Short mmCIF file of N, CA, C and O in Angstrom, two decimals:
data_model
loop_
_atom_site.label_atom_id
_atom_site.label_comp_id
_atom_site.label_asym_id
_atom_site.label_seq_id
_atom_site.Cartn_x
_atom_site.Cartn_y
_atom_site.Cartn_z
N UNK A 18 19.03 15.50 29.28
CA UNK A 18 19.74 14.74 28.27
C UNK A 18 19.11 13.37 28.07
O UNK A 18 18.95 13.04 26.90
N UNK A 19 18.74 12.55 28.98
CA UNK A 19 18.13 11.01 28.86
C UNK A 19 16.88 11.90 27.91
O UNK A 19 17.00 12.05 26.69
N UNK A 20 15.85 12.37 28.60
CA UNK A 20 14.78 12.70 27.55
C UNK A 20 14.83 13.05 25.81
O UNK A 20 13.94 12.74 25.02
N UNK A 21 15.85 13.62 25.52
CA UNK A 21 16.68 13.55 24.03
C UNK A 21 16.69 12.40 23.71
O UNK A 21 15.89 12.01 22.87
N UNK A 22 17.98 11.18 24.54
CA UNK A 22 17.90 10.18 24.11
C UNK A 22 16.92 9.64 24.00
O UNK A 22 16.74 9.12 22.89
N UNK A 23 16.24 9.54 24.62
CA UNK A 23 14.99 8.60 24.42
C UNK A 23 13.96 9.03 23.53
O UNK A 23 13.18 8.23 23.02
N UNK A 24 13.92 10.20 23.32
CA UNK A 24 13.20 10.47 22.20
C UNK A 24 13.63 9.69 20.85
O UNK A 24 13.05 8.93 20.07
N UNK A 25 14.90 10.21 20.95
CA UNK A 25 15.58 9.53 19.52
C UNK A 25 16.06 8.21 19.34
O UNK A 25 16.43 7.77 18.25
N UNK A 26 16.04 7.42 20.68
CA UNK A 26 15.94 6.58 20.84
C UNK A 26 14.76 5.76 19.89
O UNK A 26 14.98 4.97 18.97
N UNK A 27 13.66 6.13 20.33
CA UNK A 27 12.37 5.75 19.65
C UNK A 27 12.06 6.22 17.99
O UNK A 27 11.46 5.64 17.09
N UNK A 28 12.74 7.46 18.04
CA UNK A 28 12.77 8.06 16.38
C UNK A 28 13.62 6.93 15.82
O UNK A 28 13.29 6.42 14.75
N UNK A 29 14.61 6.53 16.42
CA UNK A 29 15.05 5.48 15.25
C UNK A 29 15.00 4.07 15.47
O UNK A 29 15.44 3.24 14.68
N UNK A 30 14.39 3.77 16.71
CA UNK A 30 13.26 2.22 16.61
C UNK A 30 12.05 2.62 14.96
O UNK A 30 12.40 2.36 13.81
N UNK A 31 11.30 2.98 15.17
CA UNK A 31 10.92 3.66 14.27
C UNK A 31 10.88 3.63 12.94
O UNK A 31 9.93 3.27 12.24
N UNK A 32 12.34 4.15 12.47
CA UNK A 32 12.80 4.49 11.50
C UNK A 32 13.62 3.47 10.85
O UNK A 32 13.82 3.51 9.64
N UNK A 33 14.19 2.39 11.72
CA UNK A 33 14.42 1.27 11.28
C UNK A 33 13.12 0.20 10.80
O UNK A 33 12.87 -0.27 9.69
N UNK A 34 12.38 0.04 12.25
CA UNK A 34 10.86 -0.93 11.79
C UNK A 34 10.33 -0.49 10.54
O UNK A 34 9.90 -1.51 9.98
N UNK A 35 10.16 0.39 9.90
CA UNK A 35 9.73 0.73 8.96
C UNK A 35 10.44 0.44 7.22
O UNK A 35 9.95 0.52 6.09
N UNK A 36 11.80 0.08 7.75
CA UNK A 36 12.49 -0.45 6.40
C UNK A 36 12.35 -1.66 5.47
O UNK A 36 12.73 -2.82 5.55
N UNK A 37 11.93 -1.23 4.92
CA UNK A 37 11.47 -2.49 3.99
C UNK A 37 11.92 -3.16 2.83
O UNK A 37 11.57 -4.21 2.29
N UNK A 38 13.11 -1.98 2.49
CA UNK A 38 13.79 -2.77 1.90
C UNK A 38 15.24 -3.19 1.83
O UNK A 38 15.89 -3.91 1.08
N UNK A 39 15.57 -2.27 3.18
CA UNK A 39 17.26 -2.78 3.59
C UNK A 39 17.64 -1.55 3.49
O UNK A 39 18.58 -1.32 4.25
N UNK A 40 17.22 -0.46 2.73
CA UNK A 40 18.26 0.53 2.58
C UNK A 40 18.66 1.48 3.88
O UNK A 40 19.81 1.83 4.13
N UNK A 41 17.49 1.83 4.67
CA UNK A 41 17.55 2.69 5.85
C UNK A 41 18.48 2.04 6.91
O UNK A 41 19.05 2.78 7.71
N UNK A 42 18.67 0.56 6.98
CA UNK A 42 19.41 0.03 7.59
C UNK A 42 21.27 -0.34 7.27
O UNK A 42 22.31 -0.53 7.91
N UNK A 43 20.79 -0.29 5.89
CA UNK A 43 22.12 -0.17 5.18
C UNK A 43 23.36 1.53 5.26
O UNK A 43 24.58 1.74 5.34
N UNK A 44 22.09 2.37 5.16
CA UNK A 44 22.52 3.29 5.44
C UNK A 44 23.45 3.79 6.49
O UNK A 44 24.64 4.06 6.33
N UNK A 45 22.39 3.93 8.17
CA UNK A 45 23.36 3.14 9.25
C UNK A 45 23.84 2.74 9.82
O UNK A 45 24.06 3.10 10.98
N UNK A 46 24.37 1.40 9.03
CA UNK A 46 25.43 0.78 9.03
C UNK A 46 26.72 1.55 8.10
O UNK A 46 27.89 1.32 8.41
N UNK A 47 26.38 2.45 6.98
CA UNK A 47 27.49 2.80 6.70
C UNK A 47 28.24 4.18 8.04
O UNK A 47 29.39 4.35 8.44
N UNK A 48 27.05 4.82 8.33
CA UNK A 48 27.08 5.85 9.01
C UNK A 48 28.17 5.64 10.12
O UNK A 48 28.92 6.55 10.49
N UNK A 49 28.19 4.06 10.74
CA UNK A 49 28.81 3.89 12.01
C UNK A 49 30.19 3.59 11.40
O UNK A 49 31.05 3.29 12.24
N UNK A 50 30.49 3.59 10.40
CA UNK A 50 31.93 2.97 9.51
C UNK A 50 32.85 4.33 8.64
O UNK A 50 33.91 4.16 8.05
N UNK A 51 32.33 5.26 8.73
CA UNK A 51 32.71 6.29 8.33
C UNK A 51 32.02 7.66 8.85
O UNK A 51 30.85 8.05 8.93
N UNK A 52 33.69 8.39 9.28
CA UNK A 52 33.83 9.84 9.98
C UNK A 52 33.16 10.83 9.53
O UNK A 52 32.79 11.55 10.45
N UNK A 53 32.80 11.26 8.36
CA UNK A 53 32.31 12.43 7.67
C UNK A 53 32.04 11.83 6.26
O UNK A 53 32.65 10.86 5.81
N UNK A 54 31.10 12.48 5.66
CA UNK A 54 30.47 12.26 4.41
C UNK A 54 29.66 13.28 3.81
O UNK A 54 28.94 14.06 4.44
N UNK A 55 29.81 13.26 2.72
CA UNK A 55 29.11 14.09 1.83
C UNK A 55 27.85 13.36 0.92
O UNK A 55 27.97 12.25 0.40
N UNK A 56 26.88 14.03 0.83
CA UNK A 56 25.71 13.25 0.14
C UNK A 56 26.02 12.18 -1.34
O UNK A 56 25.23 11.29 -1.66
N UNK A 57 27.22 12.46 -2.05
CA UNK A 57 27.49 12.43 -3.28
C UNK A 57 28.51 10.65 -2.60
O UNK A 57 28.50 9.52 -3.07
N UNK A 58 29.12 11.15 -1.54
CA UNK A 58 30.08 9.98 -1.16
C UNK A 58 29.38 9.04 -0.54
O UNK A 58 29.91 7.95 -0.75
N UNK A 59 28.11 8.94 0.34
CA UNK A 59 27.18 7.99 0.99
C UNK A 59 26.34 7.96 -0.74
O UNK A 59 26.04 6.76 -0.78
N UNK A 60 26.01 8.35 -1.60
CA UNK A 60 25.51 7.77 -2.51
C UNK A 60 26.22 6.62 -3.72
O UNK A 60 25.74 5.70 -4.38
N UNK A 61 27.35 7.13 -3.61
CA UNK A 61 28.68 5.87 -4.56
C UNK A 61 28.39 4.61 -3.48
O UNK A 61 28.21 3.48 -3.94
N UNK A 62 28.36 4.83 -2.19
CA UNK A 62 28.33 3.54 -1.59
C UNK A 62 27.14 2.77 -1.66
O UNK A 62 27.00 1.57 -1.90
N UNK A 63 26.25 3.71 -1.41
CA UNK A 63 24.89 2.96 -1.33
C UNK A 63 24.57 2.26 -3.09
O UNK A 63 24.02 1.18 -3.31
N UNK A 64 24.99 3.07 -3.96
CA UNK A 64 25.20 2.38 -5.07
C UNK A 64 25.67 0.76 -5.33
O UNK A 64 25.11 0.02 -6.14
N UNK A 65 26.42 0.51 -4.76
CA UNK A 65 27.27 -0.56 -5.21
C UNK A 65 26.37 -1.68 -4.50
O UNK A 65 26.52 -2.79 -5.00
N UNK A 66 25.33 -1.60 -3.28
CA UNK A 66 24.39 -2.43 -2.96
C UNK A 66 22.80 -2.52 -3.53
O UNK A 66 22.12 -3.49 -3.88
N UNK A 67 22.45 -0.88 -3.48
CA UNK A 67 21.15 -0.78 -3.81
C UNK A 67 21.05 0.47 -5.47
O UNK A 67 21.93 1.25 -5.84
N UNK A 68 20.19 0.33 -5.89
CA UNK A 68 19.80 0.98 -7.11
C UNK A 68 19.26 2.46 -6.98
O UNK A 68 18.60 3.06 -7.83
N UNK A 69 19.67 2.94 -5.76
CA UNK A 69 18.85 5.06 -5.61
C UNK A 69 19.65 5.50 -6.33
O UNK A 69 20.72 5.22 -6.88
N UNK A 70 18.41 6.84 -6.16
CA UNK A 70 19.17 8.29 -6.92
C UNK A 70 19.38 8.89 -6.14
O UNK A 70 18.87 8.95 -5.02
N UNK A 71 20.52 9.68 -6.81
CA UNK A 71 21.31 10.72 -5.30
C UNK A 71 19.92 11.72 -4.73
O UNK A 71 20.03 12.26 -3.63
N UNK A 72 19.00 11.87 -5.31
CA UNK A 72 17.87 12.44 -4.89
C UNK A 72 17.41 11.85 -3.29
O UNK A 72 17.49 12.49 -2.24
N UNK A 73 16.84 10.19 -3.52
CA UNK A 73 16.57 9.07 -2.80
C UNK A 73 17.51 9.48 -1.24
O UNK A 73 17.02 9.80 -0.16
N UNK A 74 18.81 9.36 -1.55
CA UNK A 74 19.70 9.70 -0.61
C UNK A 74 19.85 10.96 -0.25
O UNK A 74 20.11 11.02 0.95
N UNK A 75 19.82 11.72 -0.62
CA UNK A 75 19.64 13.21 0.25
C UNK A 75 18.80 13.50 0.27
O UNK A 75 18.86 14.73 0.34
N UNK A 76 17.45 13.08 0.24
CA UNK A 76 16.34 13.14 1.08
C UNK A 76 16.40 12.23 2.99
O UNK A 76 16.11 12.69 4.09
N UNK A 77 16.88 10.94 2.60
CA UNK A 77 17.46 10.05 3.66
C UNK A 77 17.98 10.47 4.55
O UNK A 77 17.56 10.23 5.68
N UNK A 78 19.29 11.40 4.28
CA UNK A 78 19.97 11.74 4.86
C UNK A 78 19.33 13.44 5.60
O UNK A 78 19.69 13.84 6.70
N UNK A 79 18.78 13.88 5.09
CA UNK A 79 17.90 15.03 5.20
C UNK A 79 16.88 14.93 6.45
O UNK A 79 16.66 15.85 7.23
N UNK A 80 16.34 13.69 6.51
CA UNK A 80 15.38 13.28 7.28
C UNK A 80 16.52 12.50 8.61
O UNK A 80 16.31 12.67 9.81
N UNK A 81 17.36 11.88 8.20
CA UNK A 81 18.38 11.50 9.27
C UNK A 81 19.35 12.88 10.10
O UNK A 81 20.06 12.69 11.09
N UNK A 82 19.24 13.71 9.68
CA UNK A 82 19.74 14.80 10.25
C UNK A 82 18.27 15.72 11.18
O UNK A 82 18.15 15.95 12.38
N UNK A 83 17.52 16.00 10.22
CA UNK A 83 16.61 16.91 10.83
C UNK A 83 15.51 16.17 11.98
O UNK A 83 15.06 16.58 13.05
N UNK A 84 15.32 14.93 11.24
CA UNK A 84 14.21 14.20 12.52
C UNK A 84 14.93 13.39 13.45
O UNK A 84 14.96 13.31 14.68
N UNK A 85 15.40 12.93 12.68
CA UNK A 85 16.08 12.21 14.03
C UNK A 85 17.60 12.44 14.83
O UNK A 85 18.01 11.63 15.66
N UNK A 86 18.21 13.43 14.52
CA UNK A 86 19.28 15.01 15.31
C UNK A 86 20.38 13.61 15.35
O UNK A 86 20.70 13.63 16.54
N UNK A 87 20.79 12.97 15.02
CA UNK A 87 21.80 12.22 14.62
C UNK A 87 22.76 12.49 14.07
O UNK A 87 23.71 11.83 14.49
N UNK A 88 23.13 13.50 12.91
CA UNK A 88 24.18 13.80 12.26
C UNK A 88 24.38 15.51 12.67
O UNK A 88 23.43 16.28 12.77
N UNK A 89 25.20 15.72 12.79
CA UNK A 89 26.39 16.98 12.72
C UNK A 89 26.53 17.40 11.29
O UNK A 89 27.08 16.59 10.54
N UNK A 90 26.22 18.25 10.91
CA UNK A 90 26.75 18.79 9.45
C UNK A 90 26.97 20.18 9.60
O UNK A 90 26.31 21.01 10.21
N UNK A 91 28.76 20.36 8.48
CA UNK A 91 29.32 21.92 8.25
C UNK A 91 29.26 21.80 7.09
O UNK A 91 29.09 20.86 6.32
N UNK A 92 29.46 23.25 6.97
CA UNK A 92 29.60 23.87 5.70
C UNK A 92 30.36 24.72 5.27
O UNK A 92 29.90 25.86 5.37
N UNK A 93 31.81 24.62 4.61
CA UNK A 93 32.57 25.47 4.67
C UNK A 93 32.48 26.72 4.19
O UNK A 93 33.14 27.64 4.67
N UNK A 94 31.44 26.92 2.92
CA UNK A 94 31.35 28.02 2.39
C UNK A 94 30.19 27.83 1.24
O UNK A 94 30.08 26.61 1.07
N UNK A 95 29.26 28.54 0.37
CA UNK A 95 28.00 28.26 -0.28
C UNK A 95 28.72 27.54 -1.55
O UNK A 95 28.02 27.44 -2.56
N UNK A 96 29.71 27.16 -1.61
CA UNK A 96 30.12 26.67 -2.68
C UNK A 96 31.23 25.36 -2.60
O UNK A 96 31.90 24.73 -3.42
N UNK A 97 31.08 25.35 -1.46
CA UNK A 97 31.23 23.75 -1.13
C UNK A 97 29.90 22.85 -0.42
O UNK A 97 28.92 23.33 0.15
N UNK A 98 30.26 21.12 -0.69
CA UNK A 98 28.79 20.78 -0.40
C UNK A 98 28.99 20.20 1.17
O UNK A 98 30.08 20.03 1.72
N UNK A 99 27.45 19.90 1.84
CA UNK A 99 27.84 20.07 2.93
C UNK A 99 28.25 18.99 3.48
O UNK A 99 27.83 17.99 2.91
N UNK A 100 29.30 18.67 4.90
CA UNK A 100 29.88 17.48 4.94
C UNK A 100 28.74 17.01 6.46
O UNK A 100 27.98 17.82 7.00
N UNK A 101 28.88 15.95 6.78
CA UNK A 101 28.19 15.38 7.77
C UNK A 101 29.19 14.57 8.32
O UNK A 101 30.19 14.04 7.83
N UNK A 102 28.57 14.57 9.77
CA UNK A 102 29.30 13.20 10.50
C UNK A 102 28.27 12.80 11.37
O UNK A 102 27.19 13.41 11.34
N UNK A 103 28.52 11.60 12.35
CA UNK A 103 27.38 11.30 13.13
C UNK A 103 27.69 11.43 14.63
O UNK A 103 28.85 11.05 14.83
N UNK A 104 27.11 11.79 15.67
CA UNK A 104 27.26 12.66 16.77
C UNK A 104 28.22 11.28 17.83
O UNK A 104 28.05 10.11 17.47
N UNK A 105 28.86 11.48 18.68
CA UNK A 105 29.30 10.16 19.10
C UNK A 105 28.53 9.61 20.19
O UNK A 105 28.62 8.44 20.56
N UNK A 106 27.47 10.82 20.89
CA UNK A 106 26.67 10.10 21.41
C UNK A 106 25.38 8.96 21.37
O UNK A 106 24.66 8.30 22.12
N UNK A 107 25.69 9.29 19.62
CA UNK A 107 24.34 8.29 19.34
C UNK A 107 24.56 6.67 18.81
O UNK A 107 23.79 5.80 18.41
N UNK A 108 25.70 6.73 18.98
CA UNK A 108 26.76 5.61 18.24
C UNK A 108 26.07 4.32 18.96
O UNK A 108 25.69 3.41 18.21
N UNK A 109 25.85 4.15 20.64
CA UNK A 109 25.37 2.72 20.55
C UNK A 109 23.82 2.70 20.73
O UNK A 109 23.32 1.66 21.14
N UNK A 110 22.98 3.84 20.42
CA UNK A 110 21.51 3.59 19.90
C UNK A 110 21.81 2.79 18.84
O UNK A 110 21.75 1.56 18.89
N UNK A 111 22.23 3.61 17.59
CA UNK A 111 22.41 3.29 16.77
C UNK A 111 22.94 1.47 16.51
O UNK A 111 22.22 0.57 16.07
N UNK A 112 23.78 1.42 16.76
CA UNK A 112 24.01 0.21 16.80
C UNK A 112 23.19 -1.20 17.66
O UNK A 112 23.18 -2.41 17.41
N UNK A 113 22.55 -0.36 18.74
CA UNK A 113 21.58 -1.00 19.39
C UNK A 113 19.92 -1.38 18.59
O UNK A 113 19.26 -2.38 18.87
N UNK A 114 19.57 -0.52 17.77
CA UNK A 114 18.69 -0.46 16.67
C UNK A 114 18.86 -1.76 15.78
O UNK A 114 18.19 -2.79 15.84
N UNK A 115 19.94 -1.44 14.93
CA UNK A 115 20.45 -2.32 13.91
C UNK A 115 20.90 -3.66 14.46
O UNK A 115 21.09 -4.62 13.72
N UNK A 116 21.12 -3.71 16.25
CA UNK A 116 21.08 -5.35 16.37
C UNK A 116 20.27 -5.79 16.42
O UNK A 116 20.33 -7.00 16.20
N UNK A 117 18.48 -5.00 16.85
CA UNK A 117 17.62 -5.85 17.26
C UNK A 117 16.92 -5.52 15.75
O UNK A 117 15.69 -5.56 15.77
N UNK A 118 17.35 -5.31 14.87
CA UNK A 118 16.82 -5.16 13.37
C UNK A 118 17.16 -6.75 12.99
O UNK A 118 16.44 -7.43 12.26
N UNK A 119 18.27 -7.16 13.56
CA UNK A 119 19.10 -8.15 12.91
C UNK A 119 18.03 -9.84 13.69
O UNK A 119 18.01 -11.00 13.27
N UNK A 120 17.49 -9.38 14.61
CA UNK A 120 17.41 -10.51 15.74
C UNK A 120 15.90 -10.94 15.34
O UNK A 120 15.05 -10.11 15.67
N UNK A 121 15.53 -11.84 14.83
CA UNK A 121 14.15 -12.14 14.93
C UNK A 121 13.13 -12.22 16.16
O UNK A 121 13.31 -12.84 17.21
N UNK A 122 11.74 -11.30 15.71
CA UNK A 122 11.06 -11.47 16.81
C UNK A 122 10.35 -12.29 17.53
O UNK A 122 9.34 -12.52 16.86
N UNK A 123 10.29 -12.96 18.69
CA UNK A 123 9.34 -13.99 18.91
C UNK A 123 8.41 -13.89 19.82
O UNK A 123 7.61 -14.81 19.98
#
């Protein structure tokens, strides 16, 4: 189990250093503020800060599920869309990421 973490640990050192323009970090931050989401509902939000297309965001989120094993997603049936949540073990990487995102380096 530590070897997981730490993998993903580093997948999302990573995946934050690489943001350049706020959104991957914005992202989350929404992730840690809400239980379940649907691509369509993390895109109204990300709207109201940044200018993507729901494309932009479910690619994001696509890559936040598959590379870096962070989100949980069901599917109730091929005709509903699929819902996500984020695992609770990853909750203070995550948040551990986004503080030292916040902290200037010296």
């Amino acid at each position: 189990m530590k070897a997981i973490r730490s993998k993903i640990k580093n997948r999302l050192k990573k995946f934050v250093e690489l943001d350049v323009s706020g959104l991957r970090t914005h992202i989350l931050s929404i992730l840690l503020n809400v239980k379940q989401f649907t691509v369509d509902d993390l895109h109204e939000k990300i709207n109201k800060q940044f200018d993507a297309s729901r494309s932009v965001v479910a690619s994001m989120v696509g890559y936040i599920h598959s590379k870096l094993g962070i989100l949980r997603s069901h599917k109730e049936s091929y005709k509903t869309p699929t819902t996500y949540s984020l695992k609770e073990e990853y909750v203070d990487l995550i948040q551990n990421a986004l503080t030292a995102r916040e902290k200037p380096s010296t």
